[in-house]
PDB file of C-alpha atoms and ligand atoms in Angstrom:
ATOM      1  CA  MET A  17     309.858 -14.306 311.168  1.00 84.00           C
ATOM      2  CA  PHE A  18     311.018 -12.129 314.644  1.00 94.00           C
ATOM      3  CA  THR A  19     311.884 -14.211 317.814  1.00 96.00           C
ATOM      4  CA  ALA A  20     313.462 -14.181 320.825  1.00 96.00           C
ATOM      5  CA  THR A  21     317.168 -13.525 319.380  1.00 97.00           C
ATOM      6  CA  THR A  22     316.168 -11.293 316.535  1.00 98.00           C
ATOM      7  CA  SER A  23     318.600  -8.251 316.161  1.00 98.00           C
ATOM      8  CA  MET A  24     317.710  -5.046 316.343  1.00 98.00           C
ATOM      9  CA  TYR A  25     318.532  -2.114 314.409  1.00 98.00           C
ATOM     10  CA  CYS A  26     316.876   1.516 313.326  1.00 98.00           C
ATOM     11  CA  ILE A  27     317.269   5.070 313.043  1.00 98.00           C
ATOM     12  CA  PHE A  28     317.382   8.295 314.758  1.00 98.00           C
ATOM     13  CA  GLY A  29     315.892  11.092 312.962  1.00 96.00           C
ATOM     14  CA  LYS A  30     313.199  14.197 312.594  1.00 95.00           C
ATOM     15  CA  PRO A  31     310.902  13.735 310.661  1.00 92.00           C
ATOM     16  CA  VAL A  32     311.513   9.667 309.411  1.00 93.00           C
ATOM     17  CA  SER A  33     308.436   8.886 308.182  1.00 91.00           C
ATOM     18  CA  HIS A  34     309.470   9.112 304.676  1.00 88.00           C
ATOM     19  CA  SER A  35     312.722   7.675 305.360  1.00 92.00           C
ATOM     20  CA  MET A  36     313.782   4.659 302.772  1.00 93.00           C
ATOM     21  CA  SER A  37     316.255   3.074 305.376  1.00 96.00           C
ATOM     22  CA  PRO A  38     313.845   0.705 306.842  1.00 97.00           C
ATOM     23  CA  LEU A  39     312.460  -0.586 303.804  1.00 96.00           C
ATOM     24  CA  VAL A  40     316.533  -1.310 301.840  1.00 97.00           C
ATOM     25  CA  HIS A  41     317.905  -2.696 305.287  1.00 98.00           C
ATOM     26  CA  ASN A  42     314.878  -5.025 306.024  1.00 97.00           C
ATOM     27  CA  ILE A  43     314.785  -6.340 302.204  1.00 96.00           C
ATOM     28  CA  LEU A  44     318.820  -7.347 302.656  1.00 97.00           C
ATOM     29  CA  PHE A  45     317.954  -9.171 305.896  1.00 97.00           C
ATOM     30  CA  SER A  46     315.280 -11.045 304.160  1.00 96.00           C
ATOM     31  CA  GLN A  47     317.330 -11.720 301.001  1.00 95.00           C
ATOM     32  CA  LEU A  48     320.160 -12.318 302.925  1.00 96.00           C
ATOM     33  CA  GLY A  49     318.613 -14.874 305.398  1.00 96.00           C
ATOM     34  CA  ILE A  50     319.624 -12.811 308.395  1.00 97.00           C
ATOM     35  CA  ASP A  51     317.715 -12.481 311.295  1.00 98.00           C
ATOM     36  CA  ALA A  52     316.955  -8.742 312.223  1.00 98.00           C
ATOM     37  CA  VAL A  53     315.492  -6.573 311.753  1.00 98.00           C
ATOM     38  CA  TYR A  54     315.229  -2.095 311.574  1.00 98.00           C
ATOM     39  CA  LEU A  55     313.094  -0.423 313.032  1.00 98.00           C
ATOM     40  CA  ALA A  56     312.189   3.632 312.499  1.00 97.00           C
ATOM     41  CA  PHE A  57     312.068   5.920 315.344  1.00 98.00           C
ATOM     42  CA  GLU A  58     310.911   9.543 315.511  1.00 97.00           C
ATOM     43  CA  ILE A  59     312.358  11.460 318.527  1.00 98.00           C
ATOM     44  CA  ASP A  60     312.885  14.488 320.035  1.00 98.00           C
ATOM     45  CA  ASP A  61     316.119  14.211 322.044  1.00 98.00           C
ATOM     46  CA  ILE A  62     319.164  12.209 320.796  1.00 98.00           C
ATOM     47  CA  LYS A  63     321.122  11.525 323.880  1.00 98.00           C
ATOM     48  CA  LYS A  64     317.533   9.311 325.429  1.00 98.00           C
ATOM     49  CA  GLY A  65     318.436   7.779 321.449  1.00 98.00           C
ATOM     50  CA  VAL A  66     321.698   6.677 322.620  1.00 98.00           C
ATOM     51  CA  GLU A  67     320.263   5.628 325.834  1.00 98.00           C
ATOM     52  CA  SER A  68     317.961   2.899 324.558  1.00 98.00           C
ATOM     53  CA  ILE A  69     320.762   2.083 322.231  1.00 98.00           C
ATOM     54  CA  ARG A  70     322.501   0.711 325.330  1.00 98.00           C
ATOM     55  CA  SER A  71     319.255  -0.047 327.328  1.00 98.00           C
ATOM     56  CA  LEU A  72     317.821  -2.152 324.799  1.00 98.00           C
ATOM     57  CA  GLY A  73     320.870  -3.909 323.185  1.00 98.00           C
ATOM     58  CA  ILE A  74     320.487  -2.264 319.291  1.00 98.00           C
ATOM     59  CA  LYS A  75     322.616  -3.681 317.128  1.00 98.00           C
ATOM     60  CA  GLY A  76     323.571  -0.584 315.196  1.00 98.00           C
ATOM     61  CA  ALA A  77     321.753   2.875 314.211  1.00 98.00           C
ATOM     62  CA  SER A  78     321.215   5.057 310.941  1.00 98.00           C
ATOM     63  CA  ILE A  79     321.845   8.651 311.903  1.00 97.00           C
ATOM     64  CA  THR A  80     319.750  11.188 310.141  1.00 94.00           C
ATOM     65  CA  ILE A  81     318.764  14.988 310.397  1.00 89.00           C
ATOM     66  CA  PRO A  82     318.889  16.848 312.593  1.00 93.00           C
ATOM     67  CA  PHE A  83     320.551  14.749 315.434  1.00 96.00           C
ATOM     68  CA  LYS A  84     323.959  13.608 313.193  1.00 94.00           C
ATOM     69  CA  GLU A  85     326.279  16.331 314.696  1.00 93.00           C
ATOM     70  CA  ASP A  86     324.921  16.440 318.308  1.00 96.00           C
ATOM     71  CA  ILE A  87     324.861  12.683 318.429  1.00 98.00           C
ATOM     72  CA  LEU A  88     329.061  12.966 318.703  1.00 98.00           C
ATOM     73  CA  GLU A  89     329.408  14.034 322.551  1.00 98.00           C
ATOM     74  CA  TYR A  90     326.955  10.793 323.505  1.00 98.00           C
ATOM     75  CA  LEU A  91     328.708   8.611 322.044  1.00 98.00           C
ATOM     76  CA  ASP A  92     332.303   6.252 323.494  1.00 98.00           C
ATOM     77  CA  SER A  93     334.412   6.320 319.875  1.00 98.00           C
ATOM     78  CA  ILE A  94     333.885   8.384 316.699  1.00 98.00           C
ATOM     79  CA  ASP A  95     336.306   7.615 313.626  1.00 96.00           C
ATOM     80  CA  ASP A  96     338.516   9.895 312.100  1.00 95.00           C
ATOM     81  CA  MET A  97     336.690  10.849 308.956  1.00 93.00           C
ATOM     82  CA  ALA A  98     333.284  11.240 310.781  1.00 96.00           C
ATOM     83  CA  LEU A  99     335.498  13.622 313.901  1.00 95.00           C
ATOM     84  CA  GLN A 100     336.774  15.188 310.911  1.00 93.00           C
ATOM     85  CA  ILE A 101     333.546  15.604 309.168  1.00 94.00           C
ATOM     86  CA  GLY A 102     331.908  16.612 312.471  1.00 93.00           C
ATOM     87  CA  ALA A 103     329.020  14.563 312.134  1.00 94.00           C
ATOM     88  CA  VAL A 104     328.310  10.435 312.823  1.00 96.00           C
ATOM     89  CA  ASN A 105     325.275   9.079 309.931  1.00 96.00           C
ATOM     90  CA  THR A 106     326.218   5.648 311.973  1.00 98.00           C
ATOM     91  CA  VAL A 107     326.567   4.143 314.789  1.00 98.00           C
ATOM     92  CA  LEU A 108     327.540   0.700 315.911  1.00 98.00           C
ATOM     93  CA  ASN A 109     327.090  -1.262 319.036  1.00 98.00           C
ATOM     94  CA  ARG A 110     330.254  -3.124 319.821  1.00 97.00           C
ATOM     95  CA  ASP A 111     329.523  -4.674 322.648  1.00 97.00           C
ATOM     96  CA  GLY A 112     328.439  -1.930 324.737  1.00 97.00           C
ATOM     97  CA  TYR A 113     330.872   0.542 323.450  1.00 98.00           C
ATOM     98  CA  LEU A 114     329.177   3.179 321.312  1.00 98.00           C
ATOM     99  CA  VAL A 115     331.036   3.880 317.985  1.00 98.00           C
ATOM    100  CA  GLY A 116     330.006   6.623 316.087  1.00 98.00           C
ATOM    101  CA  CYS A 117     331.477   6.622 311.661  1.00 98.00           C
ATOM    102  CA  ASN A 118     330.363   8.592 308.830  1.00 96.00           C
ATOM    103  CA  THR A 119     329.396   6.975 305.460  1.00 96.00           C
ATOM    104  CA  ASP A 120     327.759   9.751 303.693  1.00 94.00           C
ATOM    105  CA  CYS A 121     331.384  11.090 302.920  1.00 92.00           C
ATOM    106  CA  SER A 122     332.240   8.057 300.579  1.00 93.00           C
ATOM    107  CA  GLY A 123     328.435   7.366 299.746  1.00 94.00           C
ATOM    108  CA  ALA A 124     328.847  10.233 297.763  1.00 94.00           C
ATOM    109  CA  ILE A 125     332.944   9.251 296.158  1.00 94.00           C
ATOM    110  CA  GLU A 126     331.975   5.851 295.366  1.00 94.00           C
ATOM    111  CA  PRO A 127     329.237   6.586 292.795  1.00 95.00           C
ATOM    112  CA  LEU A 128     331.132   9.580 291.312  1.00 95.00           C
ATOM    113  CA  LYS A 129     333.927   7.793 291.055  1.00 95.00           C
ATOM    114  CA  GLU A 130     331.526   5.195 289.082  1.00 94.00           C
ATOM    115  CA  THR A 131     330.951   7.722 286.328  1.00 95.00           C
ATOM    116  CA  ALA A 132     334.151  10.164 286.943  1.00 93.00           C
ATOM    117  CA  GLY A 133     336.595   7.368 286.940  1.00 93.00           C
ATOM    118  CA  SER A 134     339.159   9.033 289.447  1.00 94.00           C
ATOM    119  CA  VAL A 135     338.903  11.793 291.082  1.00 96.00           C
ATOM    120  CA  THR A 136     342.094  12.605 291.827  1.00 96.00           C
ATOM    121  CA  GLY A 137     343.408  16.119 291.090  1.00 96.00           C
ATOM    122  CA  LYS A 138     340.202  17.001 289.478  1.00 96.00           C
ATOM    123  CA  HIS A 139     338.584  20.649 290.351  1.00 96.00           C
ATOM    124  CA  VAL A 140     335.448  19.928 292.238  1.00 97.00           C
ATOM    125  CA  CYS A 141     332.901  22.689 293.064  1.00 97.00           C
ATOM    126  CA  VAL A 142     330.569  21.741 296.270  1.00 98.00           C
ATOM    127  CA  ILE A 143     327.621  23.598 296.108  1.00 98.00           C
ATOM    128  CA  GLY A 144     326.816  24.684 300.111  1.00 97.00           C
ATOM    129  CA  ALA A 145     328.183  24.454 302.901  1.00 96.00           C
ATOM    130  CA  GLY A 146     326.187  22.767 305.304  1.00 90.00           C
ATOM    131  CA  GLY A 147     325.980  18.882 307.344  1.00 87.00           C
ATOM    132  CA  ALA A 148     325.921  17.412 303.621  1.00 91.00           C
ATOM    133  CA  ALA A 149     328.605  19.914 302.287  1.00 95.00           C
ATOM    134  CA  ARG A 150     331.008  18.530 305.020  1.00 94.00           C
ATOM    135  CA  ALA A 151     331.141  14.907 304.262  1.00 94.00           C
ATOM    136  CA  VAL A 152     331.210  15.750 299.968  1.00 96.00           C
ATOM    137  CA  ALA A 153     334.005  17.768 300.788  1.00 97.00           C
ATOM    138  CA  PHE A 154     336.068  16.187 303.345  1.00 95.00           C
ATOM    139  CA  GLY A 155     335.506  13.119 300.730  1.00 94.00           C
ATOM    140  CA  MET A 156     336.877  14.721 297.763  1.00 95.00           C
ATOM    141  CA  LYS A 157     339.834  16.288 299.870  1.00 95.00           C
ATOM    142  CA  LYS A 158     340.992  12.696 301.002  1.00 93.00           C
ATOM    143  CA  GLU A 159     340.961  11.646 297.852  1.00 95.00           C
ATOM    144  CA  GLY A 160     343.126  14.388 296.615  1.00 96.00           C
ATOM    145  CA  CYS A 161     340.669  16.856 294.775  1.00 96.00           C
ATOM    146  CA  ARG A 162     341.055  20.276 294.182  1.00 96.00           C
ATOM    147  CA  ILE A 163     338.007  21.820 296.026  1.00 97.00           C
ATOM    148  CA  THR A 164     335.980  25.500 295.488  1.00 97.00           C
ATOM    149  CA  ILE A 165     333.212  25.397 297.818  1.00 98.00           C
ATOM    150  CA  VAL A 166     330.327  27.342 296.482  1.00 98.00           C
ATOM    151  CA  ASN A 167     327.357  29.220 298.971  1.00 98.00           C
ATOM    152  CA  ARG A 168     324.723  31.619 299.237  1.00 97.00           C
ATOM    153  CA  SER A 169     326.080  32.354 302.108  1.00 97.00           C
ATOM    154  CA  LYS A 170     330.055  33.955 302.336  1.00 97.00           C
ATOM    155  CA  GLY A 171     330.737  32.740 306.516  1.00 97.00           C
ATOM    156  CA  ARG A 172     329.492  29.154 306.168  1.00 95.00           C
ATOM    157  CA  GLY A 173     331.380  29.133 302.964  1.00 98.00           C
ATOM    158  CA  GLU A 174     334.393  30.290 303.990  1.00 98.00           C
ATOM    159  CA  GLU A 175     334.559  28.793 306.694  1.00 97.00           C
ATOM    160  CA  LEU A 176     334.112  25.296 305.089  1.00 97.00           C
ATOM    161  CA  ALA A 177     336.737  26.214 302.103  1.00 98.00           C
ATOM    162  CA  ASN A 178     339.530  26.830 305.033  1.00 97.00           C
ATOM    163  CA  LEU A 179     338.834  23.288 306.120  1.00 95.00           C
ATOM    164  CA  VAL A 180     339.036  21.765 303.191  1.00 96.00           C
ATOM    165  CA  LYS A 181     341.845  23.851 302.247  1.00 97.00           C
ATOM    166  CA  GLY A 182     340.034  25.420 299.152  1.00 97.00           C
ATOM    167  CA  ARG A 183     339.061  28.118 297.830  1.00 96.00           C
ATOM    168  CA  PHE A 184     335.103  29.653 298.267  1.00 97.00           C
ATOM    169  CA  LEU A 185     332.989  31.549 295.618  1.00 96.00           C
ATOM    170  CA  THR A 186     329.873  32.672 296.760  1.00 97.00           C
ATOM    171  CA  LEU A 187     326.605  30.977 294.110  1.00 97.00           C
ATOM    172  CA  SER A 188     326.279  34.826 292.862  1.00 96.00           C
ATOM    173  CA  SER A 189     329.772  34.618 291.924  1.00 94.00           C
ATOM    174  CA  PHE A 190     330.372  31.288 290.357  1.00 95.00           C
ATOM    175  CA  ASN A 191     327.046  31.726 287.805  1.00 95.00           C
ATOM    176  CA  ASP A 192     328.258  34.668 286.256  1.00 89.00           C
ATOM    177  CA  LEU A 193     331.626  33.413 285.447  1.00 74.00           C
ATOM    178  CA  THR A 194     331.566  31.394 282.673  1.00 68.00           C
ATOM    179  CA  ASP A 195     335.156  31.367 281.517  1.00 67.00           C
ATOM    180  CA  LEU A 196     336.381  29.680 285.006  1.00 57.00           C
ATOM    181  CA  SER A 197     333.565  26.347 284.105  1.00 60.00           C
ATOM    182  CA  ASN A 198     336.406  25.412 281.324  1.00 67.00           C
ATOM    183  CA  SER A 199     338.487  24.652 284.783  1.00 90.00           C
ATOM    184  CA  ILE A 200     335.747  22.469 286.145  1.00 95.00           C
ATOM    185  CA  ASP A 201     335.445  19.157 286.512  1.00 96.00           C
ATOM    186  CA  ILE A 202     332.984  18.256 288.651  1.00 97.00           C
ATOM    187  CA  ILE A 203     330.167  19.949 290.031  1.00 97.00           C
ATOM    188  CA  ILE A 204     328.329  18.732 293.235  1.00 98.00           C
ATOM    189  CA  ASN A 205     324.824  20.199 294.816  1.00 98.00           C
ATOM    190  CA  THR A 206     324.554  19.624 298.398  1.00 96.00           C
ATOM    191  CA  THR A 207     321.293  21.893 298.918  1.00 95.00           C
ATOM    192  CA  SER A 208     318.194  21.127 298.739  1.00 93.00           C
ATOM    193  CA  VAL A 209     317.359  23.684 295.838  1.00 96.00           C
ATOM    194  CA  GLY A 210     315.349  21.837 292.949  1.00 96.00           C
ATOM    195  CA  MET A 211     313.434  19.538 295.888  1.00 93.00           C
ATOM    196  CA  VAL A 212     309.740  18.971 295.144  1.00 90.00           C
ATOM    197  CA  PRO A 213     308.365  21.156 295.508  1.00 94.00           C
ATOM    198  CA  ASP A 214     310.149  23.237 293.948  1.00 94.00           C
ATOM    199  CA  ILE A 215     311.636  21.133 290.757  1.00 96.00           C
ATOM    200  CA  ASP A 216     312.060  24.155 288.814  1.00 97.00           C
ATOM    201  CA  LYS A 217     314.904  25.130 289.761  1.00 98.00           C
ATOM    202  CA  SER A 218     318.374  24.825 289.901  1.00 98.00           C
ATOM    203  CA  PRO A 219     321.266  26.074 291.810  1.00 98.00           C
ATOM    204  CA  VAL A 220     323.450  26.527 288.896  1.00 97.00           C
ATOM    205  CA  ASN A 221     323.640  28.521 285.704  1.00 96.00           C
ATOM    206  CA  PRO A 222     323.324  26.151 282.378  1.00 95.00           C
ATOM    207  CA  SER A 223     326.051  28.613 280.667  1.00 93.00           C
ATOM    208  CA  VAL A 224     328.551  27.500 283.456  1.00 94.00           C
ATOM    209  CA  LEU A 225     328.315  23.737 282.216  1.00 95.00           C
ATOM    210  CA  ASN A 226     329.743  22.090 279.683  1.00 93.00           C
ATOM    211  CA  GLU A 227     330.518  18.821 278.142  1.00 95.00           C
ATOM    212  CA  LYS A 228     333.266  17.805 280.374  1.00 94.00           C
ATOM    213  CA  MET A 229     331.930  18.010 283.200  1.00 96.00           C
ATOM    214  CA  THR A 230     329.971  15.198 285.795  1.00 97.00           C
ATOM    215  CA  VAL A 231     327.453  16.664 287.124  1.00 98.00           C
ATOM    216  CA  MET A 232     325.907  15.157 290.962  1.00 98.00           C
ATOM    217  CA  ASP A 233     323.015  16.352 292.130  1.00 97.00           C
ATOM    218  CA  ILE A 234     322.209  14.389 296.474  1.00 95.00           C
ATOM    219  CA  VAL A 235     318.584  15.395 295.801  1.00 93.00           C
ATOM    220  CA  TYR A 236     317.262  12.568 294.715  1.00 90.00           C
ATOM    221  CA  ASN A 237     313.062  13.137 294.678  1.00 89.00           C
ATOM    222  CA  PRO A 238     312.850  14.243 292.034  1.00 93.00           C
ATOM    223  CA  LEU A 239     315.564  11.896 290.837  1.00 94.00           C
ATOM    224  CA  LYS A 240     316.222  14.021 287.556  1.00 96.00           C
ATOM    225  CA  THR A 241     316.542  17.961 289.302  1.00 97.00           C
ATOM    226  CA  LYS A 242     316.607  20.604 287.012  1.00 98.00           C
ATOM    227  CA  LEU A 243     320.397  20.225 287.070  1.00 98.00           C
ATOM    228  CA  LEU A 244     320.757  17.230 286.006  1.00 98.00           C
ATOM    229  CA  GLN A 245     318.054  17.824 283.442  1.00 98.00           C
ATOM    230  CA  ASP A 246     320.699  20.746 282.549  1.00 98.00           C
ATOM    231  CA  ALA A 247     323.659  18.824 282.482  1.00 98.00           C
ATOM    232  CA  ASP A 248     322.339  16.381 280.409  1.00 98.00           C
ATOM    233  CA  ASN A 249     321.140  19.013 277.455  1.00 98.00           C
ATOM    234  CA  THR A 250     324.493  19.877 277.870  1.00 97.00           C
ATOM    235  CA  GLY A 251     325.995  16.345 277.544  1.00 97.00           C
ATOM    236  CA  CYS A 252     327.907  16.134 280.630  1.00 97.00           C
ATOM    237  CA  LYS A 253     328.266  12.544 282.956  1.00 98.00           C
ATOM    238  CA  THR A 254     325.869  12.972 285.407  1.00 98.00           C
ATOM    239  CA  VAL A 255     325.513  11.030 288.738  1.00 97.00           C
ATOM    240  CA  ASP A 256     321.428  10.840 290.031  1.00 97.00           C
ATOM    241  CA  GLY A 257     320.982  11.425 294.570  1.00 95.00           C
ATOM    242  CA  LEU A 258     319.799   8.422 295.119  1.00 96.00           C
ATOM    243  CA  ALA A 259     323.472   6.931 294.322  1.00 96.00           C
ATOM    244  CA  MET A 260     324.072   8.644 296.990  1.00 95.00           C
ATOM    245  CA  PHE A 261     321.690   7.561 299.505  1.00 95.00           C
ATOM    246  CA  ILE A 262     322.152   4.093 298.244  1.00 97.00           C
ATOM    247  CA  HIS A 263     326.186   3.539 298.522  1.00 97.00           C
ATOM    248  CA  GLN A 264     325.731   5.407 302.191  1.00 96.00           C
ATOM    249  CA  GLY A 265     322.963   2.600 303.199  1.00 97.00           C
ATOM    250  CA  ALA A 266     325.197  -0.198 301.685  1.00 98.00           C
ATOM    251  CA  ALA A 267     328.488   0.758 303.357  1.00 97.00           C
ATOM    252  CA  GLN A 268     326.321   1.015 306.391  1.00 98.00           C
ATOM    253  CA  PHE A 269     324.704  -2.597 306.119  1.00 98.00           C
ATOM    254  CA  GLU A 270     328.532  -3.107 305.616  1.00 98.00           C
ATOM    255  CA  LEU A 271     329.618  -1.870 308.960  1.00 98.00           C
ATOM    256  CA  PHE A 272     325.974  -3.762 310.057  1.00 98.00           C
ATOM    257  CA  THR A 273     326.576  -6.875 309.101  1.00 98.00           C
ATOM    258  CA  GLY A 274     330.136  -7.457 307.480  1.00 98.00           C
ATOM    259  CA  ILE A 275     328.312  -7.706 304.349  1.00 98.00           C
ATOM    260  CA  THR A 276     328.318  -5.937 300.905  1.00 97.00           C
ATOM    261  CA  PRO A 277     324.946  -5.829 299.859  1.00 97.00           C
ATOM    262  CA  SER A 278     323.774  -5.835 296.366  1.00 95.00           C
ATOM    263  CA  ARG A 279     323.747  -2.152 295.400  1.00 95.00           C
ATOM    264  CA  GLN A 280     321.287  -2.835 292.519  1.00 94.00           C
ATOM    265  CA  LEU A 281     318.857  -4.809 294.666  1.00 94.00           C
ATOM    266  CA  MET A 282     318.756  -1.801 297.319  1.00 96.00           C
ATOM    267  CA  ARG A 283     317.854   0.591 294.253  1.00 95.00           C
ATOM    268  CA  GLU A 284     315.208  -1.503 292.263  1.00 95.00           C
ATOM    269  CA  ALA A 285     313.519  -1.607 296.027  1.00 94.00           C
ATOM    270  CA  VAL A 286     313.772   2.580 296.531  1.00 94.00           C
ATOM    271  CA  LEU A 287     312.315   3.236 292.574  1.00 94.00           C
ATOM    272  CA  GLU A 288     309.720   0.428 293.076  1.00 93.00           C
ATOM    273  CA  LYS A 289     308.345   1.939 296.165  1.00 91.00           C
ATOM    274  CA  MET A 290     308.841   5.906 294.510  1.00 89.00           C
ATOM    275  CA  SER A 291     307.036   4.991 291.482  1.00 88.00           C
ATOM    276  CA  GLY A 292     303.989   3.134 293.602  1.00 84.00           C
ATOM    277  CA  LYS A 293     304.735  -0.362 292.826  1.00 73.00           C
ATOM    278  CA  ARG A 294     305.892  -0.979 296.574  1.00 70.00           C
TER     279      ARG A 294
HETATM  280  P1  ATR B 482     322.442  19.610 305.233  1.00 94.69           P
HETATM  281  O1  ATR B 482     322.933  19.637 306.982  1.00 94.69           O
HETATM  282  O2  ATR B 482     321.414  19.086 304.742  1.00 94.69           O
HETATM  283  O3  ATR B 482     323.570  19.896 303.892  1.00 94.69           O
HETATM  284  P2  ATR B 482     321.802  22.636 305.562  1.00 94.69           P
HETATM  285  O4  ATR B 482     323.266  22.757 307.248  1.00 94.69           O
HETATM  286  O5  ATR B 482     321.138  23.075 306.282  1.00 94.69           O
HETATM  287  O6  ATR B 482     321.658  21.116 305.060  1.00 94.69           O
HETATM  288  O7  ATR B 482     322.614  23.479 304.602  1.00 94.69           O
HETATM  289  C1  ATR B 482     322.278  23.699 303.734  1.00 94.69           C
HETATM  290  C2  ATR B 482     322.635  24.711 302.486  1.00 94.69           C
HETATM  291  O8  ATR B 482     322.054  24.547 301.477  1.00 94.69           O
HETATM  292  C3  ATR B 482     323.540  25.545 303.075  1.00 94.69           C
HETATM  293  O9  ATR B 482     324.841  25.572 302.646  1.00 94.69           O
HETATM  294  C4  ATR B 482     322.778  26.456 302.123  1.00 94.69           C
HETATM  295  O10 ATR B 482     323.237  27.857 302.131  1.00 94.69           O
HETATM  296  P3  ATR B 482     323.428  28.944 303.456  1.00 94.69           P
HETATM  297  O11 ATR B 482     324.741  29.111 303.902  1.00 94.69           O
HETATM  298  O12 ATR B 482     323.677  30.193 302.593  1.00 94.69           O
HETATM  299  O13 ATR B 482     322.020  29.160 304.476  1.00 94.69           O
HETATM  300  C5  ATR B 482     321.896  25.823 301.100  1.00 94.69           C
HETATM  301  N1  ATR B 482     321.040  26.925 300.696  1.00 94.69           N
HETATM  302  C6  ATR B 482     319.622  25.893 301.044  1.00 94.69           C
HETATM  303  N2  ATR B 482     318.841  26.642 300.383  1.00 94.69           N
HETATM  304  C7  ATR B 482     319.329  27.123 299.428  1.00 94.69           C
HETATM  305  C8  ATR B 482     318.879  28.226 298.601  1.00 94.69           C
HETATM  306  N3  ATR B 482     317.457  28.866 298.339  1.00 94.69           N
HETATM  307  N4  ATR B 482     319.798  28.668 297.341  1.00 94.69           N
HETATM  308  C9  ATR B 482     321.040  28.414 297.988  1.00 94.69           C
HETATM  309  N5  ATR B 482     321.680  27.458 298.470  1.00 94.69           N
HETATM  310  C10 ATR B 482     320.604  26.722 299.799  1.00 94.69           C
END
């Protein structure tokens, strides 16, 4: 039961009605007996959102599309990784002092390492150059990977490649150069290609794939994207998009509460919800 002393956490975004974050955070609060609640707020103005964190004493917030970049200027400090990435997905309220962090980055790396083992020195191709790609690419750089940014358009792709001291390939040249595939260890799709309703699309030509690769997709609707189906058929190791969602959420929960939550419990809750059982 909620009382006058219940702690409040929330997510700010637009849209947020399909967010799975309230589900997983509230299940964890309940299972762990923590007197807290997590709500979703669809807002137009992130400046006002930040003001409400201060005025209502909200203990922590998740930040999602389209506010991850715009929020930086309204916070009191930004941690190093979030500053490098240029995006915040987590706000911590430390007695009125608001700190911005980014757990998308570790959220991508952790499940990849669980599947691929050490990624240090590995050649990673990041498909896309948007916000999600930045988080993934900076995370990979921190791990000591060799990075190729693969993007449909040149300007954005080259910019990110320069920032992470990687190289750049257009998506069409990447999909044409099958001999290049011998040197790729990991492919990560950070674009929305393959998401419902376009479930028969993949950003990667299947002939680029070989069985030694690990392939990760950040799309989790559907869970088994065309890219991951092609990777499975080729014999690659695969990491689905739910893994990243769960790991970034788990890292966020740990920042909020200091407690490391069960990833398994979180994953099961989301899968139940997706299959309509919850
Ligand atoms: P996010 O912040 O969620 O990563 P974004 O900033 O809109 O989203 O970035 C989307 C990325 O997906 C971009 O790299 C985009 O390529 P462009 O820079 O060329 O726009 C890529 N993308 C989106 N739709 C795509 C499609 N149909 N084919 C290939 N790439 C696509």
